[in-house]
GROMACS .gro file of C-alpha atoms in nm:
model
  250
    1ARG     CA    1  -1.016   4.516  -5.613
    2HIS     CA    2  -1.267   4.314  -5.416
    3PRO     CA    3  -1.200   4.321  -5.039
    4LYS     CA    4  -1.145   3.945  -5.046
    5ASP     CA    5  -0.852   3.992  -5.285
    6HIS     CA    6  -0.629   4.150  -5.024
    7ASP     CA    7  -0.570   4.156  -4.652
    8TRP     CA    8  -0.821   4.374  -4.472
    9ALA     CA    9  -0.713   4.314  -4.112
   10PHE     CA   10  -0.387   4.251  -3.933
   11VAL     CA   11  -0.255   4.205  -3.579
   12ASN     CA   12   0.063   4.343  -3.431
   13ALA     CA   13   0.180   4.072  -3.193
   14GLY     CA   14   0.384   4.152  -2.884
   15ASP     CA   15   0.677   3.935  -2.785
   16TRP     CA   16   0.470   3.687  -2.580
   17LEU     CA   17   0.201   3.640  -2.845
   18SER     CA   18   0.456   3.622  -3.123
   19ASP     CA   19   0.657   3.355  -2.939
   20THR     CA   20   0.341   3.161  -2.854
   21LEU     CA   21   0.213   3.156  -3.211
   22SER     CA   22   0.558   3.059  -3.334
   23GLY     CA   23   0.567   2.770  -3.086
   24MET     CA   24   0.229   2.645  -3.202
   25ARG     CA   25   0.336   2.657  -3.567
   26ASP     CA   26   0.673   2.492  -3.507
   27PRO     CA   27   0.700   2.293  -3.180
   28ASN     CA   28   1.064   2.215  -3.259
   29GLY     CA   29   1.142   2.578  -3.186
   30LEU     CA   30   1.003   2.573  -2.831
   31ASN     CA   31   1.229   2.670  -2.545
   32THR     CA   32   1.338   2.358  -2.359
   33VAL     CA   33   1.201   2.320  -2.009
   34GLY     CA   34   1.528   2.185  -1.870
   35GLU     CA   35   1.584   1.876  -1.661
   36SER     CA   36   1.507   1.877  -1.291
   37ASP     CA   37   1.770   1.756  -1.046
   38ASN     CA   38   1.488   1.551  -0.893
   39PHE     CA   39   1.426   1.358  -1.214
   40HIS     CA   40   1.612   1.029  -1.186
   41GLY     CA   41   1.652   0.944  -1.550
   42THR     CA   42   1.750   1.071  -1.892
   43LEU     CA   43   1.493   1.155  -2.155
   44ARG     CA   44   1.568   1.080  -2.517
   45PRO     CA   45   1.560   1.383  -2.751
   46TYR     CA   46   1.210   1.302  -2.883
   47GLN     CA   47   1.086   1.254  -2.525
   48LYS     CA   48   1.221   1.595  -2.428
   49SER     CA   49   1.040   1.746  -2.726
   50GLY     CA   50   0.720   1.569  -2.621
   51ARG     CA   51   0.751   1.688  -2.262
   52ASP     CA   52   0.823   2.046  -2.371
   53TRP     CA   53   0.520   2.040  -2.605
   54LEU     CA   54   0.294   1.909  -2.329
   55TYR     CA   55   0.421   2.176  -2.089
   56PHE     CA   56   0.370   2.449  -2.350
   57LEU     CA   57   0.008   2.348  -2.414
   58THR     CA   58  -0.063   2.291  -2.044
   59CYS     CA   59   0.052   2.644  -1.960
   60LEU     CA   60  -0.182   2.776  -2.231
   61GLY     CA   61  -0.475   2.574  -2.096
   62LEU     CA   62  -0.503   2.373  -2.418
   63GLY     CA   63  -0.568   2.002  -2.464
   64ALA     CA   64  -0.297   1.769  -2.594
   65CYS     CA   65  -0.294   1.415  -2.730
   66LEU     CA   66   0.032   1.222  -2.694
   67ALA     CA   67  -0.002   0.930  -2.934
   68ASP     CA   68   0.346   0.778  -2.937
   69ASP     CA   69   0.347   0.405  -3.006
   70MET     CA   70   0.363   0.163  -2.714
   71GLY     CA   71   0.711   0.140  -2.567
   72LEU     CA   72   0.826   0.488  -2.667
   73GLY     CA   73   0.791   0.633  -2.318
   74LYS     CA   74   0.463   0.821  -2.284
   75THR     CA   75   0.466   0.746  -1.911
   76VAL     CA   76   0.810   0.891  -1.845
   77GLN     CA   77   0.729   1.205  -2.046
   78VAL     CA   78   0.423   1.267  -1.830
   79ILE     CA   79   0.615   1.201  -1.509
   80SER     CA   80   0.873   1.459  -1.618
   81LEU     CA   81   0.589   1.701  -1.696
   82LEU     CA   82   0.428   1.652  -1.355
   83LEU     CA   83   0.763   1.715  -1.187
   84THR     CA   84   0.805   2.033  -1.390
   85LEU     CA   85   0.459   2.154  -1.285
   86LYS     CA   86   0.548   2.082  -0.922
   87GLU     CA   87   0.872   2.279  -0.940
   88LYS     CA   88   0.730   2.568  -1.142
   89PRO     CA   89   0.400   2.620  -0.960
   90ARG     CA   90   0.143   2.883  -1.043
   91ASP     CA   91  -0.054   3.082  -0.788
   92GLY     CA   92  -0.322   2.865  -0.633
   93GLN     CA   93  -0.201   2.557  -0.818
   94LYS     CA   94  -0.411   2.248  -0.755
   95PRO     CA   95  -0.316   1.880  -0.782
   96SER     CA   96  -0.335   1.697  -1.112
   97LEU     CA   97  -0.550   1.389  -1.173
   98LEU     CA   98  -0.431   1.082  -1.360
   99VAL     CA   99  -0.703   0.839  -1.473
  100LEU     CA  100  -0.600   0.495  -1.596
  101PRO     CA  101  -0.707   0.131  -1.622
  102ALA     CA  102  -0.673  -0.056  -1.293
  103SER     CA  103  -0.422  -0.292  -1.454
  104LEU     CA  104  -0.173  -0.004  -1.490
  105LEU     CA  105  -0.182   0.128  -1.132
  106ALA     CA  106   0.117  -0.078  -1.018
  107ASN     CA  107   0.322   0.022  -1.322
  108TRP     CA  108   0.257   0.394  -1.274
  109LYS     CA  109   0.340   0.366  -0.905
  110ALA     CA  110   0.670   0.192  -0.981
  111GLU     CA  111   0.764   0.439  -1.255
  112ILE     CA  112   0.694   0.743  -1.035
  113VAL     CA  113   0.903   0.596  -0.752
  114LYS     CA  114   1.182   0.523  -1.000
  115PHE     CA  115   1.193   0.851  -1.191
  116ALA     CA  116   1.039   1.115  -0.962
  117PRO     CA  117   1.020   0.996  -0.599
  118SER     CA  118   0.971   1.356  -0.483
  119LEU     CA  119   0.623   1.366  -0.643
  120ARG     CA  120   0.363   1.344  -0.368
  121CYS     CA  121   0.100   1.097  -0.485
  122GLN     CA  122  -0.237   0.984  -0.356
  123PHE     CA  123  -0.401   0.671  -0.495
  124ILE     CA  124  -0.779   0.647  -0.497
  125HIS     CA  125  -0.835   0.275  -0.539
  126PRO     CA  126  -0.917  -0.010  -0.296
  127SER     CA  127  -0.589  -0.180  -0.382
  128GLU     CA  128  -0.404   0.114  -0.224
  129ILE     CA  129  -0.625   0.252   0.056
  130ASP     CA  130  -0.881   0.100   0.290
  131LYS     CA  131  -1.251   0.180   0.314
  132SER     CA  132  -1.222   0.419   0.609
  133GLU     CA  133  -0.960   0.625   0.426
  134PHE     CA  134  -1.189   0.636   0.123
  135VAL     CA  135  -1.462   0.784   0.341
  136ASN     CA  136  -1.233   1.039   0.505
  137ILE     CA  137  -1.086   1.160   0.178
  138GLY     CA  138  -1.429   1.180   0.014
  139ARG     CA  139  -1.562   1.398   0.297
  140HIS     CA  140  -1.280   1.652   0.284
  141PRO     CA  141  -1.083   1.605  -0.040
  142GLU     CA  142  -0.945   1.960  -0.043
  143ILE     CA  143  -0.781   1.895   0.293
  144ALA     CA  144  -0.667   1.544   0.200
  145PHE     CA  145  -0.505   1.667  -0.123
  146LYS     CA  146  -0.362   1.992   0.015
  147SER     CA  147  -0.002   1.870  -0.015
  148THR     CA  148  -0.059   1.630  -0.305
  149ASP     CA  149   0.096   1.678  -0.649
  150VAL     CA  150  -0.094   1.408  -0.836
  151VAL     CA  151  -0.396   1.190  -0.761
  152LEU     CA  152  -0.413   0.855  -0.940
  153THR     CA  153  -0.738   0.669  -0.989
  154THR     CA  154  -0.915   0.446  -1.239
  155TYR     CA  155  -1.197   0.491  -1.487
  156GLY     CA  156  -1.413   0.268  -1.271
  157MET     CA  157  -1.352   0.477  -0.960
  158LEU     CA  158  -1.488   0.788  -1.134
  159LEU     CA  159  -1.825   0.613  -1.151
  160ARG     CA  160  -1.818   0.514  -0.784
  161GLN     CA  161  -1.649   0.817  -0.624
  162ASN     CA  162  -1.855   1.103  -0.763
  163TRP     CA  163  -1.678   1.360  -0.547
  164LEU     CA  164  -1.380   1.333  -0.785
  165LEU     CA  165  -1.598   1.500  -1.048
  166ASP     CA  166  -1.668   1.799  -0.823
  167LEU     CA  167  -1.306   1.905  -0.770
  168ASP     CA  168  -1.101   2.149  -0.976
  169TRP     CA  169  -0.778   1.999  -1.108
  170GLN     CA  170  -0.465   2.159  -1.247
  171LEU     CA  171  -0.436   1.893  -1.516
  172VAL     CA  172  -0.638   1.582  -1.601
  173ILE     CA  173  -0.445   1.307  -1.778
  174LEU     CA  174  -0.607   0.999  -1.931
  175ASP     CA  175  -0.391   0.692  -1.991
  176GLU     CA  176  -0.518   0.446  -2.252
  177ALA     CA  177  -0.752   0.726  -2.353
  178GLN     CA  178  -0.922   0.511  -2.615
  179ALA     CA  179  -1.131   0.404  -2.315
  180ILE     CA  180  -1.354   0.707  -2.387
  181LYS     CA  181  -1.399   0.643  -2.761
  182ASN     CA  182  -1.770   0.568  -2.711
  183PRO     CA  183  -1.929   0.909  -2.641
  184GLY     CA  184  -2.249   0.753  -2.509
  185SER     CA  185  -2.096   0.532  -2.238
  186ARG     CA  186  -2.131   0.614  -1.867
  187GLN     CA  187  -1.754   0.603  -1.835
  188THR     CA  188  -1.701   0.861  -2.108
  189LYS     CA  189  -1.970   1.089  -1.970
  190ALA     CA  190  -1.811   1.075  -1.625
  191VAL     CA  191  -1.466   1.160  -1.761
  192LYS     CA  192  -1.603   1.460  -1.949
  193GLN     CA  193  -1.751   1.600  -1.628
  194LEU     CA  194  -1.402   1.642  -1.482
  195LYS     CA  195  -1.299   2.006  -1.437
  196ALA     CA  196  -0.941   2.102  -1.519
  197GLN     CA  197  -0.732   2.391  -1.646
  198SER     CA  198  -0.570   2.161  -1.904
  199ARG     CA  199  -0.617   1.806  -2.034
  200ILE     CA  200  -0.392   1.539  -2.182
  201ALA     CA  201  -0.483   1.210  -2.350
  202LEU     CA  202  -0.228   0.928  -2.378
  203THR     CA  203  -0.295   0.657  -2.633
  204GLY     CA  204  -0.097   0.458  -2.883
  205THR     CA  205  -0.418   0.396  -3.078
  206PRO     CA  206  -0.617   0.721  -3.114
  207VAL     CA  207  -0.807   0.550  -3.397
  208GLU     CA  208  -0.881   0.189  -3.303
  209ASN     CA  209  -1.157   0.082  -3.538
  210ARG     CA  210  -1.292   0.387  -3.716
  211LEU     CA  211  -1.208   0.752  -3.769
  212SER     CA  212  -1.507   0.856  -3.559
  213ASP     CA  213  -1.314   0.732  -3.251
  214LEU     CA  214  -1.129   1.064  -3.269
  215TRP     CA  215  -1.438   1.273  -3.205
  216SER     CA  216  -1.491   1.163  -2.846
  217LEU     CA  217  -1.120   1.195  -2.768
  218PHE     CA  218  -1.104   1.553  -2.889
  219ASP     CA  219  -1.440   1.638  -2.735
  220PHE     CA  220  -1.263   1.571  -2.405
  221LEU     CA  221  -0.943   1.758  -2.497
  222SER     CA  222  -1.093   2.059  -2.676
  223PRO     CA  223  -1.473   2.057  -2.663
  224GLY     CA  224  -1.625   2.186  -2.986
  225LEU     CA  225  -1.304   2.165  -3.191
  226LEU     CA  226  -1.444   1.896  -3.422
  227GLY     CA  227  -1.801   2.023  -3.413
  228SER     CA  228  -2.095   1.809  -3.304
  229VAL     CA  229  -2.081   1.432  -3.320
  230ALA     CA  230  -2.345   1.438  -3.596
  231LYS     CA  231  -2.142   1.681  -3.808
  232PHE     CA  232  -1.825   1.478  -3.758
  233LYS     CA  233  -2.004   1.160  -3.863
  234GLN     CA  234  -2.113   1.336  -4.181
  235PHE     CA  235  -1.752   1.436  -4.243
  236VAL     CA  236  -1.632   1.079  -4.188
  237LYS     CA  237  -1.904   0.941  -4.416
  238ALA     CA  238  -1.795   1.180  -4.692
  239LEU     CA  239  -1.437   1.058  -4.653
  240GLU     CA  240  -1.546   0.695  -4.666
  241ASN     CA  241  -1.741   0.768  -4.983
  242ARG     CA  242  -1.421   0.910  -5.133
  243GLU     CA  243  -1.572   1.254  -5.169
  244HIS     CA  244  -1.237   1.395  -5.057
  245GLU     CA  245  -0.914   1.296  -5.226
  246GLN     CA  246  -0.726   1.344  -4.899
  247TYR     CA  247  -0.889   1.033  -4.753
  248ALA     CA  248  -0.632   0.797  -4.907
  249PRO     CA  249  -0.344   0.894  -4.672
  250LEU     CA  250  -0.571   0.840  -4.370
   0.00000   0.00000   0.00000
């Protein structure tokens, strides 16, 4: 028989690899992280599953998109995740960075105080710190963030505080991640310069106007996964021309 007609290579997976591959194929079978005594709330079953999935991918250094509809608790899932990372630290663990629209700063602050007051937060925004503190933190961010679990800032601040782009983060989280749907914008380019071990995008509308919105989002989460922007546009055009029957469900 032709070599293509039968298996010609195989892998014997150890326990860790076998469990990891199984978890990626069926997230429902993941081991639950467990609730922290410092989490002041109760996650719904689907929120626990979401948190466990985010933790699983974060530990593997993979990107994740949490696209639950508005009102289903993306914020509280991420807060639970950040608390888990704090309480299960890795060697040399660095703070995480949360980037969001300025209009959501107050909401995130209130939700963290409500659900995980033990999280040590630092806000990088003029509504939270004065100019002199901005200067001091920017000069020695590693010292300023030494005891910080999560740094919260806005998309606009990334363009004005370039030192944020020079740091290494444990996890970078984008809220309202559709803000980077335009790959050519200064804002998107700044976000994609951020260095992190893992990345998460939160958005209830991963596709706002066109399927090509997905490319920029996944170029942030997993660079190269969807190929070049030109190749992806060709793929989208073929779908729009009904060259693929699978386009209808999309």
